[in-house]
Amino acid sequence: MKFLCLHGAYGNIPAAKVQLGPMIDILEADGAASFDFIQGRVPVTPPPGFESYFGPGPHFRFLRDRGEAEASAVEGIRVFPEADTPEDALRALMPAGEAKIGFAGAREAALKQLYEALDADPEICGVVGYSEGASAAATLIYDEQERMRSEGYVPRIKAAIFFMGWPALTSESVPALSDEIEDLLEVHSLHIIGANDPYKDGALALYNLFDDNMAIFFDSAGGHTIPRHGKLLQELAEAVKGLIANVHEDESVQLPEPAKVAKRLDSAVNIPDLSALKLSHP
């Protein structure tokens, strides 16, 4: 399976490759999966005091909120409101009216870029998203599922790996919450969520959007970071392999045929003298 990887807010492709590198090395080594990367189109500057945290620039986002690249809602989130459910916490954090105004146009711009990526590579059938990238990836899945129900569109995304994250954005440019939508998302998914993640409610609200029978919960026992070392990394790789196995075992899922690459002779190979095969003329 080929996955398209989306970085988090204030990220870029080089940073995403470092973050996901250890997991990708394991999965590509045994041919379990392959990965490609995409970079957001919204240029941003890290908030004051976080310049070194996000690594070398330039930095980007997939979702522009409040109509601005800077002074966005991302900068204002430090502590989640306390609530009985993740969905209640999201409603308190981002009231529907404010969210709709804040994300106006952001969803369409992100979807345009992601559909362009799918059109450019017919082998992509999975997504990997970290933090805001998880929300953008989920928004793509949400849109594909809506199009499937309304116009018979065949979804391209068959599997999703979410590192933390936030819920998808609906066509109304508000977060999709499981207790407000009619249909859960029927896509095989793996959700890596840290028990100490300060934004855990966002990741749990994303997890709740997916069909229980198709979603895998992976507790990273950490914060808002991607596992990159030791036993936890090995367990993560096994969880991804389990996700891929679930997709292959699902008879309702049709995966794209891998592109056939013609084998090329190495320059060191001795090529027989074809002149000896010529027919001699009488």
mmCIF file of C-alpha atoms in Angstrom:
data_model
loop_
_atom_site.group_PDB
_atom_site.id
_atom_site.type_symbol
_atom_site.label_atom_id
_atom_site.label_comp_id
_atom_site.label_asym_id
_atom_site.label_seq_id
_atom_site.Cartn_x
_atom_site.Cartn_y
_atom_site.Cartn_z
ATOM 1 C CA MET A 1 0.000 0.000 0.000
ATOM 2 C CA LYS A 2 1.133 3.511 -0.736
ATOM 3 C CA PHE A 3 0.461 6.241 1.827
ATOM 4 C CA LEU A 4 0.473 10.011 1.416
ATOM 5 C CA CYS A 5 2.006 11.727 4.475
ATOM 6 C CA LEU A 6 0.802 15.106 5.780
ATOM 7 C CA HIS A 7 2.881 17.095 8.274
ATOM 8 C CA GLY A 8 1.547 19.061 11.234
ATOM 9 C CA ALA A 9 1.001 22.809 11.582
ATOM 10 C CA TYR A 10 4.220 24.823 11.152
ATOM 11 C CA GLY A 11 5.796 21.783 9.523
ATOM 12 C CA ASN A 12 7.340 20.844 6.206
ATOM 13 C CA ILE A 13 8.409 17.744 4.299
ATOM 14 C CA PRO A 14 11.967 17.537 5.728
ATOM 15 C CA ALA A 15 10.625 17.652 9.293
ATOM 16 C CA ALA A 16 7.958 15.056 8.517
ATOM 17 C CA LYS A 17 10.566 12.714 7.060
ATOM 18 C CA VAL A 18 12.590 12.966 10.270
ATOM 19 C CA GLN A 19 9.534 12.370 12.462
ATOM 20 C CA LEU A 20 8.204 9.418 10.472
ATOM 21 C CA GLY A 21 11.562 8.101 9.290
ATOM 22 C CA PRO A 22 12.096 5.296 11.847
ATOM 23 C CA MET A 23 8.609 3.867 11.274
ATOM 24 C CA ILE A 24 8.909 4.162 7.502
ATOM 25 C CA ASP A 25 12.312 2.447 7.490
ATOM 26 C CA ILE A 26 10.815 -0.621 9.180
ATOM 27 C CA LEU A 27 7.765 -0.800 6.936
ATOM 28 C CA GLU A 28 9.595 -0.200 3.670
ATOM 29 C CA ALA A 29 12.355 -2.673 4.555
ATOM 30 C CA ASP A 30 9.992 -5.642 4.328
ATOM 31 C CA GLY A 31 7.796 -4.191 1.590
ATOM 32 C CA ALA A 32 4.772 -3.687 3.842
ATOM 33 C CA ALA A 33 4.124 -0.179 2.533
ATOM 34 C CA SER A 34 5.571 2.785 0.673
ATOM 35 C CA PHE A 35 5.243 6.469 1.476
ATOM 36 C CA ASP A 36 5.140 9.809 -0.297
ATOM 37 C CA PHE A 37 4.981 13.291 1.218
ATOM 38 C CA ILE A 38 3.011 16.439 0.551
ATOM 39 C CA GLN A 39 3.609 19.937 1.897
ATOM 40 C CA GLY A 40 0.967 22.463 2.898
ATOM 41 C CA ARG A 41 0.523 25.576 0.790
ATOM 42 C CA VAL A 42 -0.098 28.079 3.588
ATOM 43 C CA PRO A 43 3.237 29.725 4.536
ATOM 44 C CA VAL A 44 3.534 30.520 8.240
ATOM 45 C CA THR A 45 6.011 31.737 10.834
ATOM 46 C CA PRO A 46 6.197 29.863 14.165
ATOM 47 C CA PRO A 47 4.813 31.732 17.194
ATOM 48 C CA PRO A 48 7.344 33.683 19.284
ATOM 49 C CA GLY A 49 9.338 31.345 21.482
ATOM 50 C CA PHE A 50 8.710 28.307 19.263
ATOM 51 C CA GLU A 51 11.138 29.102 16.452
ATOM 52 C CA SER A 52 13.522 26.247 17.308
ATOM 53 C CA TYR A 53 10.768 23.806 18.284
ATOM 54 C CA PHE A 54 9.496 23.437 14.715
ATOM 55 C CA GLY A 55 12.949 23.105 13.158
ATOM 56 C CA PRO A 56 14.369 24.807 10.058
ATOM 57 C CA GLY A 57 11.944 26.619 7.778
ATOM 58 C CA PRO A 58 10.202 27.483 5.661
ATOM 59 C CA HIS A 59 7.095 26.356 7.560
ATOM 60 C CA PHE A 60 3.635 25.579 6.254
ATOM 61 C CA ARG A 61 0.092 24.600 7.160
ATOM 62 C CA PHE A 62 -2.641 22.771 5.256
ATOM 63 C CA LEU A 63 -5.530 24.682 6.849
ATOM 64 C CA ARG A 64 -5.644 28.461 7.022
ATOM 65 C CA ASP A 65 -7.934 29.567 9.852
ATOM 66 C CA ARG A 66 -9.348 32.981 10.710
ATOM 67 C CA GLY A 67 -8.457 33.960 7.171
ATOM 68 C CA GLU A 68 -4.853 34.410 8.224
ATOM 69 C CA ALA A 69 -1.658 32.424 8.308
ATOM 70 C CA GLU A 70 -0.513 34.004 11.560
ATOM 71 C CA ALA A 71 -2.347 34.862 14.791
ATOM 72 C CA SER A 72 -4.416 31.757 14.151
ATOM 73 C CA ALA A 73 -6.457 29.551 16.429
ATOM 74 C CA VAL A 74 -3.526 27.132 16.678
ATOM 75 C CA GLU A 75 -1.501 29.740 18.549
ATOM 76 C CA GLY A 76 -4.313 30.362 21.006
ATOM 77 C CA ILE A 77 -4.735 26.749 22.103
ATOM 78 C CA ARG A 78 -2.779 26.050 25.254
ATOM 79 C CA VAL A 79 -5.293 24.300 27.520
ATOM 80 C CA PHE A 80 -8.356 22.365 26.419
ATOM 81 C CA PRO A 81 -11.624 23.151 28.205
ATOM 82 C CA GLU A 82 -12.706 20.486 30.677
ATOM 83 C CA ALA A 83 -15.820 18.646 29.528
ATOM 84 C CA ASP A 84 -17.658 15.345 29.885
ATOM 85 C CA THR A 85 -16.809 14.201 26.352
ATOM 86 C CA PRO A 86 -14.209 15.077 23.708
ATOM 87 C CA GLU A 87 -17.029 16.417 21.549
ATOM 88 C CA ASP A 88 -18.190 18.776 24.303
ATOM 89 C CA ALA A 89 -14.608 19.964 24.728
ATOM 90 C CA LEU A 90 -14.351 20.734 21.005
ATOM 91 C CA ARG A 91 -17.654 22.617 21.049
ATOM 92 C CA ALA A 92 -16.434 24.716 23.974
ATOM 93 C CA LEU A 93 -13.092 25.343 22.310
ATOM 94 C CA MET A 94 -14.475 26.148 18.857
ATOM 95 C CA PRO A 95 -18.124 27.271 18.913
ATOM 96 C CA ALA A 96 -19.795 26.428 15.595
ATOM 97 C CA GLY A 97 -20.295 30.033 14.533
ATOM 98 C CA GLU A 98 -16.705 31.028 15.204
ATOM 99 C CA ALA A 99 -15.311 27.859 13.614
ATOM 100 C CA LYS A 100 -17.360 28.374 10.452
ATOM 101 C CA ILE A 101 -16.035 31.905 10.048
ATOM 102 C CA GLY A 102 -12.518 30.927 11.065
ATOM 103 C CA PHE A 103 -12.130 28.067 8.593
ATOM 104 C CA ALA A 104 -14.053 29.626 5.697
ATOM 105 C CA GLY A 105 -12.323 28.588 2.489
ATOM 106 C CA ALA A 106 -9.657 26.541 4.276
ATOM 107 C CA ARG A 107 -11.380 23.217 3.677
ATOM 108 C CA GLU A 108 -11.827 23.777 -0.051
ATOM 109 C CA ALA A 109 -8.213 24.857 -0.528
ATOM 110 C CA ALA A 110 -6.875 21.830 1.353
ATOM 111 C CA LEU A 111 -9.147 19.420 -0.521
ATOM 112 C CA LYS A 112 -8.098 20.886 -3.861
ATOM 113 C CA GLN A 113 -4.450 20.195 -3.059
ATOM 114 C CA LEU A 114 -5.109 16.673 -1.771
ATOM 115 C CA TYR A 115 -7.282 15.642 -4.710
ATOM 116 C CA GLU A 116 -4.574 16.941 -7.038
ATOM 117 C CA ALA A 117 -2.098 14.658 -5.253
ATOM 118 C CA LEU A 118 -4.426 11.671 -5.666
ATOM 119 C CA ASP A 119 -4.924 12.437 -9.357
ATOM 120 C CA ALA A 120 -1.163 12.645 -9.852
ATOM 121 C CA ASP A 121 -0.486 9.229 -8.311
ATOM 122 C CA PRO A 122 -3.083 6.471 -8.837
ATOM 123 C CA GLU A 123 -1.228 4.140 -6.453
ATOM 124 C CA ILE A 124 -1.985 6.221 -3.348
ATOM 125 C CA CYS A 125 -4.671 4.493 -1.290
ATOM 126 C CA GLY A 126 -3.759 5.523 2.250
ATOM 127 C CA VAL A 127 -2.989 8.642 4.272
ATOM 128 C CA VAL A 128 -0.762 9.412 7.243
ATOM 129 C CA GLY A 129 -1.455 12.613 9.140
ATOM 130 C CA TYR A 130 0.203 14.227 12.136
ATOM 131 C CA SER A 131 -1.682 16.795 14.234
ATOM 132 C CA GLU A 132 -3.195 19.322 11.794
ATOM 133 C CA GLY A 133 -2.167 17.013 8.958
ATOM 134 C CA ALA A 134 -4.405 14.372 10.534
ATOM 135 C CA SER A 135 -7.333 16.797 10.404
ATOM 136 C CA ALA A 136 -6.631 17.596 6.751
ATOM 137 C CA ALA A 137 -6.379 13.882 5.931
ATOM 138 C CA ALA A 138 -9.610 13.179 7.817
ATOM 139 C CA THR A 139 -11.292 16.011 5.918
ATOM 140 C CA LEU A 140 -10.356 14.278 2.672
ATOM 141 C CA ILE A 141 -11.845 11.005 3.930
ATOM 142 C CA TYR A 142 -14.992 12.777 5.134
ATOM 143 C CA ASP A 143 -15.431 14.437 1.737
ATOM 144 C CA GLU A 144 -14.849 11.173 -0.124
ATOM 145 C CA GLN A 145 -17.445 9.408 2.019
ATOM 146 C CA GLU A 146 -19.987 12.180 1.423
ATOM 147 C CA ARG A 147 -19.357 12.046 -2.317
ATOM 148 C CA MET A 148 -19.736 8.267 -2.245
ATOM 149 C CA ARG A 149 -23.201 8.574 -0.716
ATOM 150 C CA SER A 150 -24.377 11.480 -2.858
ATOM 151 C CA GLU A 151 -22.872 10.800 -6.278
ATOM 152 C CA GLY A 152 -21.530 7.244 -6.283
ATOM 153 C CA TYR A 153 -17.896 8.343 -6.121
ATOM 154 C CA VAL A 154 -15.476 5.512 -5.322
ATOM 155 C CA PRO A 155 -13.211 6.621 -2.431
ATOM 156 C CA ARG A 156 -9.487 6.398 -3.045
ATOM 157 C CA ILE A 157 -8.470 6.256 0.608
ATOM 158 C CA LYS A 158 -8.731 2.744 2.045
ATOM 159 C CA ALA A 159 -6.617 3.199 5.182
ATOM 160 C CA ALA A 160 -5.565 6.043 7.461
ATOM 161 C CA ILE A 161 -2.903 6.467 10.135
ATOM 162 C CA PHE A 162 -3.490 9.381 12.484
ATOM 163 C CA PHE A 163 -0.872 10.656 14.906
ATOM 164 C CA MET A 164 -2.922 12.632 17.417
ATOM 165 C CA GLY A 165 -4.962 15.103 15.367
ATOM 166 C CA TRP A 166 -8.277 16.890 15.161
ATOM 167 C CA PRO A 167 -11.661 16.073 13.628
ATOM 168 C CA ALA A 168 -12.398 16.527 9.946
ATOM 169 C CA LEU A 169 -14.004 19.710 8.672
ATOM 170 C CA THR A 170 -17.490 19.366 7.214
ATOM 171 C CA SER A 171 -18.817 21.121 4.124
ATOM 172 C CA GLU A 172 -20.006 23.816 6.547
ATOM 173 C CA SER A 173 -16.369 24.415 7.590
ATOM 174 C CA VAL A 174 -16.991 23.245 11.156
ATOM 175 C CA PRO A 175 -15.470 20.239 12.965
ATOM 176 C CA ALA A 176 -17.318 16.980 12.315
ATOM 177 C CA LEU A 177 -18.337 15.512 15.668
ATOM 178 C CA SER A 178 -19.561 11.957 16.131
ATOM 179 C CA ASP A 179 -22.659 12.949 18.100
ATOM 180 C CA GLU A 180 -23.750 15.383 15.387
ATOM 181 C CA ILE A 181 -23.229 13.472 12.128
ATOM 182 C CA GLU A 182 -25.479 10.772 10.683
ATOM 183 C CA ASP A 183 -22.865 8.291 9.458
ATOM 184 C CA LEU A 184 -19.514 7.316 10.918
ATOM 185 C CA LEU A 185 -16.563 7.064 8.543
ATOM 186 C CA GLU A 186 -16.134 3.535 7.203
ATOM 187 C CA VAL A 187 -12.416 3.446 6.509
ATOM 188 C CA HIS A 188 -9.807 1.255 8.188
ATOM 189 C CA SER A 189 -7.899 3.524 10.558
ATOM 190 C CA LEU A 190 -5.148 3.495 13.163
ATOM 191 C CA HIS A 191 -5.165 6.229 15.809
ATOM 192 C CA ILE A 192 -1.971 6.919 17.765
ATOM 193 C CA ILE A 193 -2.965 8.927 20.834
ATOM 194 C CA GLY A 194 -0.772 9.968 23.757
ATOM 195 C CA ALA A 195 -2.178 9.762 27.260
ATOM 196 C CA ASN A 196 -0.236 12.915 28.148
ATOM 197 C CA ASP A 197 -1.072 14.839 24.989
ATOM 198 C CA PRO A 198 -2.497 18.239 26.017
ATOM 199 C CA TYR A 199 -4.663 18.098 22.872
ATOM 200 C CA LYS A 200 -5.865 14.544 23.526
ATOM 201 C CA ASP A 201 -9.549 15.463 23.306
ATOM 202 C CA GLY A 202 -9.038 16.555 19.699
ATOM 203 C CA ALA A 203 -7.498 13.176 18.848
ATOM 204 C CA LEU A 204 -10.265 11.307 20.683
ATOM 205 C CA ALA A 205 -12.940 13.282 18.844
ATOM 206 C CA LEU A 206 -11.238 12.260 15.589
ATOM 207 C CA TYR A 207 -11.132 8.611 16.694
ATOM 208 C CA ASN A 208 -14.842 8.704 17.530
ATOM 209 C CA LEU A 209 -15.668 9.696 13.938
ATOM 210 C CA PHE A 210 -14.645 6.265 12.649
ATOM 211 C CA ASP A 211 -16.573 3.006 12.695
ATOM 212 C CA ASP A 212 -15.619 1.063 15.843
ATOM 213 C CA ASN A 213 -15.228 -2.132 13.836
ATOM 214 C CA MET A 214 -12.626 -0.543 11.557
ATOM 215 C CA ALA A 215 -10.670 1.686 13.957
ATOM 216 C CA ILE A 216 -7.578 0.649 15.939
ATOM 217 C CA PHE A 217 -6.597 2.580 19.077
ATOM 218 C CA PHE A 218 -2.864 2.768 19.850
ATOM 219 C CA ASP A 219 -1.807 4.354 23.150
ATOM 220 C CA SER A 220 1.620 5.905 22.689
ATOM 221 C CA ALA A 221 1.827 6.623 26.442
ATOM 222 C CA GLY A 222 3.399 9.969 25.585
ATOM 223 C CA GLY A 223 2.543 13.493 24.568
ATOM 224 C CA HIS A 224 2.011 15.218 21.235
ATOM 225 C CA THR A 225 4.885 13.347 19.600
ATOM 226 C CA ILE A 226 5.465 10.473 17.174
ATOM 227 C CA PRO A 227 7.086 7.276 18.575
ATOM 228 C CA ARG A 228 10.581 6.951 17.116
ATOM 229 C CA HIS A 229 12.548 4.603 19.364
ATOM 230 C CA GLY A 230 12.685 1.251 21.098
ATOM 231 C CA LYS A 231 9.876 -1.147 21.860
ATOM 232 C CA LEU A 232 7.157 1.432 21.243
ATOM 233 C CA LEU A 233 8.417 1.982 17.694
ATOM 234 C CA GLN A 234 8.371 -1.768 17.030
ATOM 235 C CA GLU A 235 4.835 -2.020 18.407
ATOM 236 C CA LEU A 236 3.769 0.888 16.215
ATOM 237 C CA ALA A 237 5.183 -0.785 13.110
ATOM 238 C CA GLU A 238 3.310 -3.981 13.984
ATOM 239 C CA ALA A 239 0.101 -1.993 14.452
ATOM 240 C CA VAL A 240 0.516 -0.463 10.992
ATOM 241 C CA LYS A 241 1.094 -3.917 9.518
ATOM 242 C CA GLY A 242 -2.076 -5.059 11.268
ATOM 243 C CA LEU A 243 -3.976 -2.160 9.723
ATOM 244 C CA ILE A 244 -2.693 -3.065 6.262
ATOM 245 C CA ALA A 245 -3.624 -6.718 6.817
ATOM 246 C CA ASN A 246 -7.161 -5.660 7.757
ATOM 247 C CA VAL A 247 -7.460 -3.759 4.491
ATOM 248 C CA HIS A 248 -6.257 -6.723 2.439
ATOM 249 C CA GLU A 249 -8.640 -9.071 4.263
ATOM 250 C CA ASP A 250 -11.627 -6.792 3.669
ATOM 251 C CA GLU A 251 -13.344 -8.201 0.589
ATOM 252 C CA SER A 252 -15.213 -4.937 0.021
ATOM 253 C CA VAL A 253 -11.960 -3.034 -0.536
ATOM 254 C CA GLN A 254 -10.446 -2.838 -3.997
ATOM 255 C CA LEU A 255 -6.823 -1.739 -4.003
ATOM 256 C CA PRO A 256 -5.101 -0.200 -7.025
ATOM 257 C CA GLU A 257 -2.794 -2.392 -9.056
ATOM 258 C CA PRO A 258 0.864 -1.525 -8.394
ATOM 259 C CA ALA A 259 2.653 0.021 -11.318
ATOM 260 C CA LYS A 260 4.764 -2.431 -13.270
ATOM 261 C CA VAL A 261 8.343 -1.314 -13.644
ATOM 262 C CA ALA A 262 10.373 -2.854 -16.430
ATOM 263 C CA LYS A 263 13.573 -4.499 -15.258
ATOM 264 C CA ARG A 264 16.759 -2.969 -16.552
ATOM 265 C CA LEU A 265 19.977 -4.856 -17.198
ATOM 266 C CA ASP A 266 22.868 -3.776 -15.050
ATOM 267 C CA SER A 267 25.839 -2.457 -17.004
ATOM 268 C CA ALA A 268 27.995 -5.211 -15.532
ATOM 269 C CA VAL A 269 25.826 -7.968 -17.016
ATOM 270 C CA ASN A 270 27.386 -9.743 -19.970
ATOM 271 C CA ILE A 271 25.050 -9.338 -22.910
ATOM 272 C CA PRO A 272 25.413 -12.182 -25.430
ATOM 273 C CA ASP A 273 26.685 -11.391 -28.879
ATOM 274 C CA LEU A 274 23.444 -11.318 -30.822
ATOM 275 C CA SER A 275 25.313 -11.319 -34.098
ATOM 276 C CA ALA A 276 25.847 -15.046 -33.654
ATOM 277 C CA LEU A 277 22.097 -15.540 -33.800
ATOM 278 C CA LYS A 278 21.734 -13.975 -37.229
ATOM 279 C CA LEU A 279 20.637 -16.277 -39.973
ATOM 280 C CA SER A 280 23.318 -16.866 -42.511
ATOM 281 C CA HIS A 281 22.345 -16.270 -46.104
ATOM 282 C CA PRO A 282 23.109 -19.006 -48.601
#
